[in-house]
Coordinates of C-alpha atoms in Angstrom, one line a residue:
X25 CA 141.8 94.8 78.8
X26 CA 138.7 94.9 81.0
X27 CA 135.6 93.0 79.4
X28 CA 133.4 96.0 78.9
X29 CA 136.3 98.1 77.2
X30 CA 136.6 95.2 74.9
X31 CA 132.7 94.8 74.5
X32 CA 133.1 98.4 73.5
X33 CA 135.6 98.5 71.0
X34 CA 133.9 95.6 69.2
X35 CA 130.6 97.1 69.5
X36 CA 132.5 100.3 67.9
X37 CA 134.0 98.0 65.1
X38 CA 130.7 97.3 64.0
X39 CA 130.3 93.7 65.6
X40 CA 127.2 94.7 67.7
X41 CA 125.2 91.7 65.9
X42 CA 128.2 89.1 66.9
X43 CA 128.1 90.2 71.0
X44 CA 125.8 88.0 72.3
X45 CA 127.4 84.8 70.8
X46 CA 130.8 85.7 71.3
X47 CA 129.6 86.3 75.4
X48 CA 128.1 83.2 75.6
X49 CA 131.3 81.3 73.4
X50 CA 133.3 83.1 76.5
X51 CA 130.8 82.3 78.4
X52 CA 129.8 85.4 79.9
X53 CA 127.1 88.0 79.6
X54 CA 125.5 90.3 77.3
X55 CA 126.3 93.9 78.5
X56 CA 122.9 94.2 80.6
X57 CA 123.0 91.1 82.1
X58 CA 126.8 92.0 83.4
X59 CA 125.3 95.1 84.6
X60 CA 122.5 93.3 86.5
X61 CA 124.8 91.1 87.7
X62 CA 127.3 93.8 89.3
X63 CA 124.6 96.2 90.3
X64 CA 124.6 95.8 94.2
X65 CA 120.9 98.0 94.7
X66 CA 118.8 95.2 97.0
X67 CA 115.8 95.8 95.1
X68 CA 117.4 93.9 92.1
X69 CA 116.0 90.8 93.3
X70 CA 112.5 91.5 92.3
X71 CA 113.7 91.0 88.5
X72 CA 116.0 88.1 89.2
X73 CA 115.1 85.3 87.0
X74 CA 114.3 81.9 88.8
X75 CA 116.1 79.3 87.5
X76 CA 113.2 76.7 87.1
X77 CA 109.8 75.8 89.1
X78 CA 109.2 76.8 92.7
X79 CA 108.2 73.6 94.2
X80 CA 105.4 73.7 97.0
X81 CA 106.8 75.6 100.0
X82 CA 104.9 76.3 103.4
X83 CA 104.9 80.0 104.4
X84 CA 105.7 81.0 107.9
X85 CA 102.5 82.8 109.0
X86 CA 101.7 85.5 111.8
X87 CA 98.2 85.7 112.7
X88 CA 95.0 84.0 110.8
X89 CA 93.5 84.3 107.9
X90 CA 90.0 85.1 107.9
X91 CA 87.8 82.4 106.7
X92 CA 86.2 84.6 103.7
X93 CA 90.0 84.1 102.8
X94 CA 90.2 81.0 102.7
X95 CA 90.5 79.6 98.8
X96 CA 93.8 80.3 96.3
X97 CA 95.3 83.4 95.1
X98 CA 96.8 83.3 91.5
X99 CA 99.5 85.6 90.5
X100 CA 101.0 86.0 87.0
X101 CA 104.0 87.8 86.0
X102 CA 107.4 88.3 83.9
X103 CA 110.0 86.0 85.7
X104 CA 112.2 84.6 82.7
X105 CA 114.5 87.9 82.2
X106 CA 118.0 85.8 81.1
X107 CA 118.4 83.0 79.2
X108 CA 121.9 82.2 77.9
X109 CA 123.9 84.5 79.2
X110 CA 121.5 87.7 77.4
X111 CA 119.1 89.6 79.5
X112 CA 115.8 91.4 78.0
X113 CA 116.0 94.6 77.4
X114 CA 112.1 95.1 79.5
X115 CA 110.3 94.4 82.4
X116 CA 107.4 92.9 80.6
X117 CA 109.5 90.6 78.2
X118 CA 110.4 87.9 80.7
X119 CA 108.1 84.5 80.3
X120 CA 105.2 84.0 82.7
X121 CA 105.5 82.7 85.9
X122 CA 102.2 81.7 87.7
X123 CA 102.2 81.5 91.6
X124 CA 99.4 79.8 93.6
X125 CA 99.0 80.5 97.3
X126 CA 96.9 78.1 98.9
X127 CA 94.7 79.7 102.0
X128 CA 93.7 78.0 105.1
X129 CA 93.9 79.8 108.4
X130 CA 96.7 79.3 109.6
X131 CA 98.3 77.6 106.6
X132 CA 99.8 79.1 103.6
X133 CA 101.1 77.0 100.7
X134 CA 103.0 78.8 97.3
X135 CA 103.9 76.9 94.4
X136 CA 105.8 78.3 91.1
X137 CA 105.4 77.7 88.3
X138 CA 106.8 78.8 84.9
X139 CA 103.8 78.8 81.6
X140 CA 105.3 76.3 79.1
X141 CA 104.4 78.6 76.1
X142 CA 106.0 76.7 72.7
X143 CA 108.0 79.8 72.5
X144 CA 109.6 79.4 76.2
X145 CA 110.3 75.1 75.3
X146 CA 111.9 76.2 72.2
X147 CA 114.2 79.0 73.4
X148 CA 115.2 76.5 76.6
X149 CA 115.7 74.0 74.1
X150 CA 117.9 76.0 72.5
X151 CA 119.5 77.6 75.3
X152 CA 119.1 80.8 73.8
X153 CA 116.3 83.7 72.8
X154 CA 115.1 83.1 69.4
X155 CA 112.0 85.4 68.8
X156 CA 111.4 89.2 69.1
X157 CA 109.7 90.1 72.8
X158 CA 107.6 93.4 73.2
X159 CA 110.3 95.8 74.0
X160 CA 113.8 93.4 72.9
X161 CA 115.0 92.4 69.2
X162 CA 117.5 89.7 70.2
X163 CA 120.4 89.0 67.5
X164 CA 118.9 86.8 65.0
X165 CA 115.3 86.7 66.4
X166 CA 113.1 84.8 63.6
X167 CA 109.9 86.5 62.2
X168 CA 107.4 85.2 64.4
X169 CA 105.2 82.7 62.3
X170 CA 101.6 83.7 64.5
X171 CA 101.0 85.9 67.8
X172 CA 101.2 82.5 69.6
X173 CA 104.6 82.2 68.1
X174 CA 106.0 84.8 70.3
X175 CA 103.2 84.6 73.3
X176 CA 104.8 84.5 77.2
X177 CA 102.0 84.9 79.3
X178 CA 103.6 86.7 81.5
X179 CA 100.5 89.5 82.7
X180 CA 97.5 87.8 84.3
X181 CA 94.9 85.5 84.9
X182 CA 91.7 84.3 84.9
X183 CA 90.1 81.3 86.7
X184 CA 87.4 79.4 84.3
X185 CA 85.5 76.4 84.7
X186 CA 88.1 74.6 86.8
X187 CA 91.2 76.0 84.6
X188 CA 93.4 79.2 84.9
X189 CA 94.0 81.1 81.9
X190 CA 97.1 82.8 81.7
X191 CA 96.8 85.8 79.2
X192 CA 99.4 88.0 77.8
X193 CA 98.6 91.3 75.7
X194 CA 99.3 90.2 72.1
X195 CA 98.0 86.5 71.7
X196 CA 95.8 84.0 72.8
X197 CA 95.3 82.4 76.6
X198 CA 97.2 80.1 78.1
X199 CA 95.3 77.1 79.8
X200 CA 96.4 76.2 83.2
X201 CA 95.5 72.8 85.5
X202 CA 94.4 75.3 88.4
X203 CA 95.2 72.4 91.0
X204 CA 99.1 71.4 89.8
X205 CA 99.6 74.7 87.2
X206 CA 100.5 72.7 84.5
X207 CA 100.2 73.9 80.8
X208 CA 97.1 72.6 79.0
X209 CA 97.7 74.6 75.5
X210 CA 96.6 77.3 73.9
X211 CA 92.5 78.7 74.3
X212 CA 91.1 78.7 70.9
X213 CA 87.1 80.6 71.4
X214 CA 86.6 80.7 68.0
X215 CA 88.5 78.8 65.1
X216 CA 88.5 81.9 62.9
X217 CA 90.0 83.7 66.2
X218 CA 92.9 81.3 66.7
X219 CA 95.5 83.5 67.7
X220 CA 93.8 86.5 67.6
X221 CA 95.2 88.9 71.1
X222 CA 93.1 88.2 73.9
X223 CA 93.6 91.1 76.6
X224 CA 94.9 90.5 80.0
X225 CA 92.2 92.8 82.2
X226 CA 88.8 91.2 81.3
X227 CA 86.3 92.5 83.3
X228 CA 83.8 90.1 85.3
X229 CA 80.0 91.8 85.5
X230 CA 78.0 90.8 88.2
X231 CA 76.0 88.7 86.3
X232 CA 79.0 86.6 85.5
X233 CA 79.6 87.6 81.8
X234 CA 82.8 88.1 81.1
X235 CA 83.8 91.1 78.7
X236 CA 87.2 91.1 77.1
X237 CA 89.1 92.9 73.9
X238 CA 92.1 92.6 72.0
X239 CA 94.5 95.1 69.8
X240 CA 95.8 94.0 67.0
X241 CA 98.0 97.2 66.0
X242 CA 99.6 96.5 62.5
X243 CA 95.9 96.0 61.3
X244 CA 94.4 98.7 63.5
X245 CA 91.5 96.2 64.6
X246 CA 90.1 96.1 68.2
X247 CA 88.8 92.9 68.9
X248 CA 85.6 92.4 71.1
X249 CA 84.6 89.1 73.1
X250 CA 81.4 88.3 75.1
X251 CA 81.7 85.0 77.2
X252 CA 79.0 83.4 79.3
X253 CA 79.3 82.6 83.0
X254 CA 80.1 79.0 82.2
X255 CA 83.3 80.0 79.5
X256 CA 81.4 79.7 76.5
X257 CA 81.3 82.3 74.0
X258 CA 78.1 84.0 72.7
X259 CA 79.7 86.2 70.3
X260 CA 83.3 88.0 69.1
X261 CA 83.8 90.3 65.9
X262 CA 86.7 92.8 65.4
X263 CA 86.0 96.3 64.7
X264 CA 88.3 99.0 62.6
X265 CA 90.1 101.9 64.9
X266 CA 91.8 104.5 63.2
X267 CA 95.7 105.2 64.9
X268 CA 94.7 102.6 67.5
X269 CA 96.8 102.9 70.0
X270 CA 98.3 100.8 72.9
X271 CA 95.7 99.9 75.0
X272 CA 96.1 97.8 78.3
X273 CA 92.5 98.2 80.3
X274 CA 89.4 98.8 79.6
X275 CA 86.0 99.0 81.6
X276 CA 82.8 98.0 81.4
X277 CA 79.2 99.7 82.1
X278 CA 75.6 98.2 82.6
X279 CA 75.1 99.2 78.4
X280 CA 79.0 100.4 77.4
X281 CA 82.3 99.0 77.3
X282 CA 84.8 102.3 77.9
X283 CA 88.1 102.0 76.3
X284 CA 90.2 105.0 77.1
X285 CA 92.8 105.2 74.4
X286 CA 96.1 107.4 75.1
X287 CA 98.1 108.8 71.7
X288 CA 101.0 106.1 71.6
X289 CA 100.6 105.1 68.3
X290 CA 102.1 102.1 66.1
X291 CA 103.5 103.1 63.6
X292 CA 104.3 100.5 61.0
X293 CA 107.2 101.8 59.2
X294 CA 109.0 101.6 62.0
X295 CA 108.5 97.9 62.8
X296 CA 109.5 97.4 58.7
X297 CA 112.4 99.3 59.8
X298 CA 113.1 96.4 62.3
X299 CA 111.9 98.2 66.1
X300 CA 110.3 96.2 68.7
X301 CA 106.9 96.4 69.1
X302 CA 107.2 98.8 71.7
X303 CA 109.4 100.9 69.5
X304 CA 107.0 101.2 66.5
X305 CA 104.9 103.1 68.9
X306 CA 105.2 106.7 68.5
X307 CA 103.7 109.6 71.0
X308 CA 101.2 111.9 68.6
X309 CA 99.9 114.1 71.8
X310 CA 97.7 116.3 69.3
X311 CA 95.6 113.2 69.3
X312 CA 95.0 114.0 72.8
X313 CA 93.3 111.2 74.9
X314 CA 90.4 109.4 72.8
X315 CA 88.0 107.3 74.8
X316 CA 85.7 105.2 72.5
X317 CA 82.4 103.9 74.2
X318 CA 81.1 100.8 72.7
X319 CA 77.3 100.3 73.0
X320 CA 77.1 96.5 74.9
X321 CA 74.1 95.3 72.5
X322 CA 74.9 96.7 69.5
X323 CA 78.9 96.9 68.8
X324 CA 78.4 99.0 66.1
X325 CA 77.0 102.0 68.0
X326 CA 80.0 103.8 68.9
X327 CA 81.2 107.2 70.0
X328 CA 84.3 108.9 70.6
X329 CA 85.2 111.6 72.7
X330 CA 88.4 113.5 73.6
X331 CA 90.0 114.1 77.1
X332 CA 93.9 115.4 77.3
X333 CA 96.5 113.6 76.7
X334 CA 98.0 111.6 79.1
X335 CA 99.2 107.8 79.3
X336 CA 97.5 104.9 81.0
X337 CA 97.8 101.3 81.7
X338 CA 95.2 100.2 84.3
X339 CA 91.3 101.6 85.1
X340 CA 89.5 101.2 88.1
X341 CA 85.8 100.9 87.5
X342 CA 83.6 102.6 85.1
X343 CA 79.7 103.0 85.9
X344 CA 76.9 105.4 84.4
X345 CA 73.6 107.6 85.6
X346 CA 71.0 108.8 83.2
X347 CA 70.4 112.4 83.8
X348 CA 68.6 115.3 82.8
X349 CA 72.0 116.9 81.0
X350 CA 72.1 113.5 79.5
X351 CA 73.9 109.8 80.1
X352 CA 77.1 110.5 82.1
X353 CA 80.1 107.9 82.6
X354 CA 81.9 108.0 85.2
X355 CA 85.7 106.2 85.1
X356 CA 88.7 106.5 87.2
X357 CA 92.4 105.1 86.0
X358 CA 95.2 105.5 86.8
X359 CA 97.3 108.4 84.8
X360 CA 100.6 109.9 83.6
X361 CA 101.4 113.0 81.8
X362 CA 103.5 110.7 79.1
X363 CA 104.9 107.2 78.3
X364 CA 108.2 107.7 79.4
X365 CA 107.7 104.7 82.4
X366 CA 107.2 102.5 79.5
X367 CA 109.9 103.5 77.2
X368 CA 112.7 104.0 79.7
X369 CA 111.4 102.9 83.5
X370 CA 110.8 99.6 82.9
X371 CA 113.7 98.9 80.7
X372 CA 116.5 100.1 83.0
X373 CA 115.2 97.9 85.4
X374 CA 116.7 95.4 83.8
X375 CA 119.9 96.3 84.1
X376 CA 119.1 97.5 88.1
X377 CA 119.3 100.8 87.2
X378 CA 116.5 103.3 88.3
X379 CA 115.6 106.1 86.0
X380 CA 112.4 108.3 87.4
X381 CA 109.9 109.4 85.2
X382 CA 106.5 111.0 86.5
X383 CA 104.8 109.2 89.0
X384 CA 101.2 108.3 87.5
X385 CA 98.2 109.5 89.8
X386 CA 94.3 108.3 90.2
X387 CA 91.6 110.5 88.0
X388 CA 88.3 110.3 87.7
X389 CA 86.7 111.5 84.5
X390 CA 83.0 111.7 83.3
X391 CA 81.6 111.1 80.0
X392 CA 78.7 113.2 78.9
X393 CA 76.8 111.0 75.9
X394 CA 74.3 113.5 74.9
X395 CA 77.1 116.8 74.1
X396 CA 80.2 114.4 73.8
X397 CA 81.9 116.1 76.8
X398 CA 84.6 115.0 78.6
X399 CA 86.1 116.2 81.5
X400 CA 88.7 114.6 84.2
X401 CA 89.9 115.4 87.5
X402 CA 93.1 114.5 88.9
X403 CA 93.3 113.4 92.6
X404 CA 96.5 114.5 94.2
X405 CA 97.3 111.2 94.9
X406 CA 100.3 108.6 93.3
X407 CA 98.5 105.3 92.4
X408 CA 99.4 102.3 90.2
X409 CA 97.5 98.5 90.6
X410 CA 93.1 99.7 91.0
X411 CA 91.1 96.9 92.4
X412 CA 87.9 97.2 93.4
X413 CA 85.0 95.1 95.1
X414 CA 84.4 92.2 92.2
X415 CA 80.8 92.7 93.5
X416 CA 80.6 96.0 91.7
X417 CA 82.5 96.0 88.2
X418 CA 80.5 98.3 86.4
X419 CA 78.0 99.4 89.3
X420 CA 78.8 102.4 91.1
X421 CA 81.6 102.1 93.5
X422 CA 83.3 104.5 95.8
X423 CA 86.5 103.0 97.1
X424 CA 89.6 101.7 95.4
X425 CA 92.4 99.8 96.3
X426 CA 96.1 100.7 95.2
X427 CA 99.5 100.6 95.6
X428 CA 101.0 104.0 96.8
X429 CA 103.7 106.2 97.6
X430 CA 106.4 106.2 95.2
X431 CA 110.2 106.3 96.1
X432 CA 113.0 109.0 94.7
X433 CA 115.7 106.5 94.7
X434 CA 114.3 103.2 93.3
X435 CA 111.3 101.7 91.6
X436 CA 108.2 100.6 92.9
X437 CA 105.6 101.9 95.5
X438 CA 106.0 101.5 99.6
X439 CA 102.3 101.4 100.7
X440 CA 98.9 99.7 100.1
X441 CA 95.9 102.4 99.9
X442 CA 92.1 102.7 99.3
X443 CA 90.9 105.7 98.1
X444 CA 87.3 107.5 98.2
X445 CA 87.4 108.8 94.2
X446 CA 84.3 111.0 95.1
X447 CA 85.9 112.3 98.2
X448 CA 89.8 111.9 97.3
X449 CA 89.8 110.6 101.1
X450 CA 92.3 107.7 101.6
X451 CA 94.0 105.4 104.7
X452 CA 97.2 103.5 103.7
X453 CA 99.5 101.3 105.0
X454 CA 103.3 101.9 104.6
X455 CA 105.6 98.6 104.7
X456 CA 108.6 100.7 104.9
X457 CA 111.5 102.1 102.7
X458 CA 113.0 98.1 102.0
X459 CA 109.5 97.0 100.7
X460 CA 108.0 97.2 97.2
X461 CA 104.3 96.8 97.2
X462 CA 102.4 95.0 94.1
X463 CA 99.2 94.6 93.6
X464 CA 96.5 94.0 95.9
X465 CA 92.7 92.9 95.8
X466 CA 89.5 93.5 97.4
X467 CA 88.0 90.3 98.9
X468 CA 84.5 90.3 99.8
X469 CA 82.9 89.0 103.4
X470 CA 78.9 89.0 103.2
X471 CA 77.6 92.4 104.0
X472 CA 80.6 93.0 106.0
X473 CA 83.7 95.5 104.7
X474 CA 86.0 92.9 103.0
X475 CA 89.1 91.8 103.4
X476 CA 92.6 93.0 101.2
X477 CA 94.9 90.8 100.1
X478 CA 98.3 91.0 98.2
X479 CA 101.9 90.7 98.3
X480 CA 105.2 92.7 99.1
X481 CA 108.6 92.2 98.2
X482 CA 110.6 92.7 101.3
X483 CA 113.7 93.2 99.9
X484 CA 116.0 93.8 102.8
X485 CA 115.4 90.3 104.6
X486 CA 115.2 88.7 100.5
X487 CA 111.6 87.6 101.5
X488 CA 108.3 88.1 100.0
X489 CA 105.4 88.4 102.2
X490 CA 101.1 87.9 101.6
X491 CA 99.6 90.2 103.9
X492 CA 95.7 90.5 104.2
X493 CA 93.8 93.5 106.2
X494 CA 90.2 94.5 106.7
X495 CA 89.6 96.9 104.7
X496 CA 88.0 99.3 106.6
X497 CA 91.2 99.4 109.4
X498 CA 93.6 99.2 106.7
X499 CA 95.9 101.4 108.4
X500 CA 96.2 99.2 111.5
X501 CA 98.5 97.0 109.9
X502 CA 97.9 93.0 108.2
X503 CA 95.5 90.8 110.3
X504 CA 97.5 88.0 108.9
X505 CA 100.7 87.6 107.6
X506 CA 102.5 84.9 105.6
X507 CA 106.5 85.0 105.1
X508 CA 107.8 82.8 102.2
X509 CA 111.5 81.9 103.0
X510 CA 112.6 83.5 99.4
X511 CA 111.8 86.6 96.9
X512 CA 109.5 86.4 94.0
X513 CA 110.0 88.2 90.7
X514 CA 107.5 91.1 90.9
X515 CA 104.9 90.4 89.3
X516 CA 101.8 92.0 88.1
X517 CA 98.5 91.0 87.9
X518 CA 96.3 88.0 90.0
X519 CA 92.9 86.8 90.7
X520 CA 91.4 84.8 93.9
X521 CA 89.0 81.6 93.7
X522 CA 87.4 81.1 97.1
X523 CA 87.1 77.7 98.6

């Protein structure tokens, strides 16, 4: 009898709970993991797990980077999918991996390296997954004992006062040695906020403030944090939402901090009922789109206002005018008509399987503070990964920097764009049908037009390459180009420290 038929039948016979252990007693896989293993689409490779630390590797580079370039980019992202023979069941379960490409001209240095979070020592320890993840309920998983108990800082960073902080959605920071990545522990800001979710999309103003929230859904508290240019914190409270939702992004103003908040709702019967966290969420579209604005002085000034409901994970840039009609905001993100991407997309990646849902497009919306107005228009445009000029988080802005142009027959996006958002205007460049595009970011040069930077998974030579353009010629192809002799998980999200 073939493996899988006798997976089946026991699965059938009600021994579902006893699979994983009696794959890894045979040692084999879980289901999934077989599945990943057998699949033979190339683009697997960006959610292969790497089986330890990527020691420091020189790149093969084409061209030169320019010197405004020159300094480290930080990447963060999910990169521990499999452990024992069992394979998460989503994208964004795997532990964190930070990558660190060092910038000199010429010369392009990457190191790996995996976030020692106590839950990843404990489950390598153990050779086996022993807590719940944000979309997978392994066999046995204990109750987790404190948001840090279950952390995997697997989503982004941010570079502080000689450190890197890894951050995650549900938890607290990870501290990072920026030089040699090594994990420091834990960021505590407050002691009576020990543990309390830290967001991973802070938003630096240009004054150097750093603005940041946090959900915490089973007690429908949004937390707010305010931290000074040199990391310390001038104040944090945590405010009451009704049915908040998932929220992943936020922006900030000169006076407001926007939070646009889609109807995915937790719902906490069905986490008693023993869902993941992702599957306590439940999609209540007559709540259409909320967006709460937060007054930046006074946190308990507050409004909320209505747009239609859609699903979001990342915003651009958020800035406001005072008019005669009244204060307007004006936000672009990045939108989809539901949260099927999240429930389905990015799980059946992990079995290399590629199940298209709708493809999520740029829109800009504006705020009206006097009536309580919202309205939204949607660029005909597919967009996932908005950067914009650091130089102008929450100032006016006109151009955004994204990945683009979606695929029928597998995941990801092919090309690199910046978009106009008043114009809907946009230049791109396409790597090609073998490449998957992740995010890039907007580098600054003086008074000059900047410099992009990011990475691609090219998937049919198994290499991933760090490609930087100006970013007015953007369509004329990378300046500079640096080819690591291996792929890297995708990842998501990074930040660069100049030299």
């Amino acid at each position: 009898m073939e493996r899988r038929e006798l997976l089946r039948r026991l699965a059938a016979a009600g021994a579902l709970p006893l699979l994983p252990a009696l794959a890894r007693a045979a040692g084999g896989a879980d289901d999934w993991q077989a599945e990943f293993e057998a699949a033979r689409t190339p683009w697997k490779s960006g959610f292969a797990t790497p089986p330890g630390d990527l020691p420091p590797t020189r790149a093969k580079v084409r061209g030169r980077f320019p010197d405004a370039v020159a300094g480290t980019l930080y990447r963060n992202g999910p990169a521990g999918h499999d452990l024992g023979g069992e394979r998460y069941r989503h994208w964004f379960d795997g532990d964190g991996m930070v990558h660190r490409f060092v910038i000199d001209g010429a010369d392009v240095r990457h190191q790996g390296r995996y976030v020692a979070t106590p839950k990843r020592m404990a489950e390598v320890r153990a050779g086996r997954r022993l807590a719940e993840a944000f979309g997978t309920m392994p066999p046995g998983a204990e109750p987790p004992t404190s948001p840090d108990s279950i952390n995997v800082a697997n989503t982004s960073v941010l570079p502080m006062q000689g450190e890197v902080l890894a951050l995650w959605e549900g938890g607290s920071a990870t501290r990072l040695d920026a030089r040699t990545m090594e994990t420091l522990g834990v960021k505590t800001w407050r002691p009576d906020f020990a543990g309390m979710p830290f967001s991973a999309h802070p938003r630096t103003g240009p004054d150097g403030t750093v603005w940041n929230f946090g959900v915490s859904a089973a007690q429908s508290m949004l937390a707010l944090y305010e931290i000074a240019r040199d990391g310390t914190l001038r104040r944090a409270t945590a405010v009451p939402v009704a049915d908040l939702p998932m929220v992943h992004d936020f922006a900030v103003t000169e006076r407001h901090l926007v939070f646009l908040m889609p109807p995915l709702v937790y719902d906490s019967k069905r986490k008693e009922a023993g869902a993941s966290f992702l599957d306590a969420h439940v999609w209540r579209p007559e709540l259409q789109m909320r967006v709460l604005v937060v007054d930046k002085k006074n946190w308990e000034q507050r409004q909320l206002l209505t747009l239609p409901a859609g699903f979001l994970f990342h915003v651009g840039n958020a800035w406001e005018e005072d008019t005669p009609g009244g204060t307007l905001i004006h936000i672009d993100y990045v939108r989809s008509e539901n949260a099927g991407s999240v429930f389905t997309t990015n799980r059946e990646v992990m079995r290399a399987r590629w199940v298209k849902r709708a493809d999520p497009h740029l829109a800009v919306a504006t705020l009206n503070l006097r009536t309580g107005r919202a309205t939204q228009n949607a660029l005909a445009l597919d967009a996932e990964f908005p950067r914009i000029d650091p130089r102008r988080v929450g100032l006016r802005h006109r151009h955004v920097v994204h990945a683009t142009q979606t695929m029928a027959d597998r995941p990801g996006f092919t090309a690199v764009a910046r978009t106009n958002v008043e114009t809907g205007r946009s230049q791109r460049y396409a790597f090609g049908r073998q490449a998957m595009v992740e995010e890039h970011i907007f580098i600054p040069d003086g008074t000059g037009p900047g410099w992009i930077l990011g990475t691609v998974l090219d998937f049919g030579q198994q290499r991933t390459l760090l490609s930087c353009f100006a970013a007015d010629r953007l369509a004329a192809g990378p300046v500079a180009q640096a080819t690591l002799p291996y792929t890297l998980p995708l990842g998501l999200h990074g930040a660069f420290v100049p030299a």
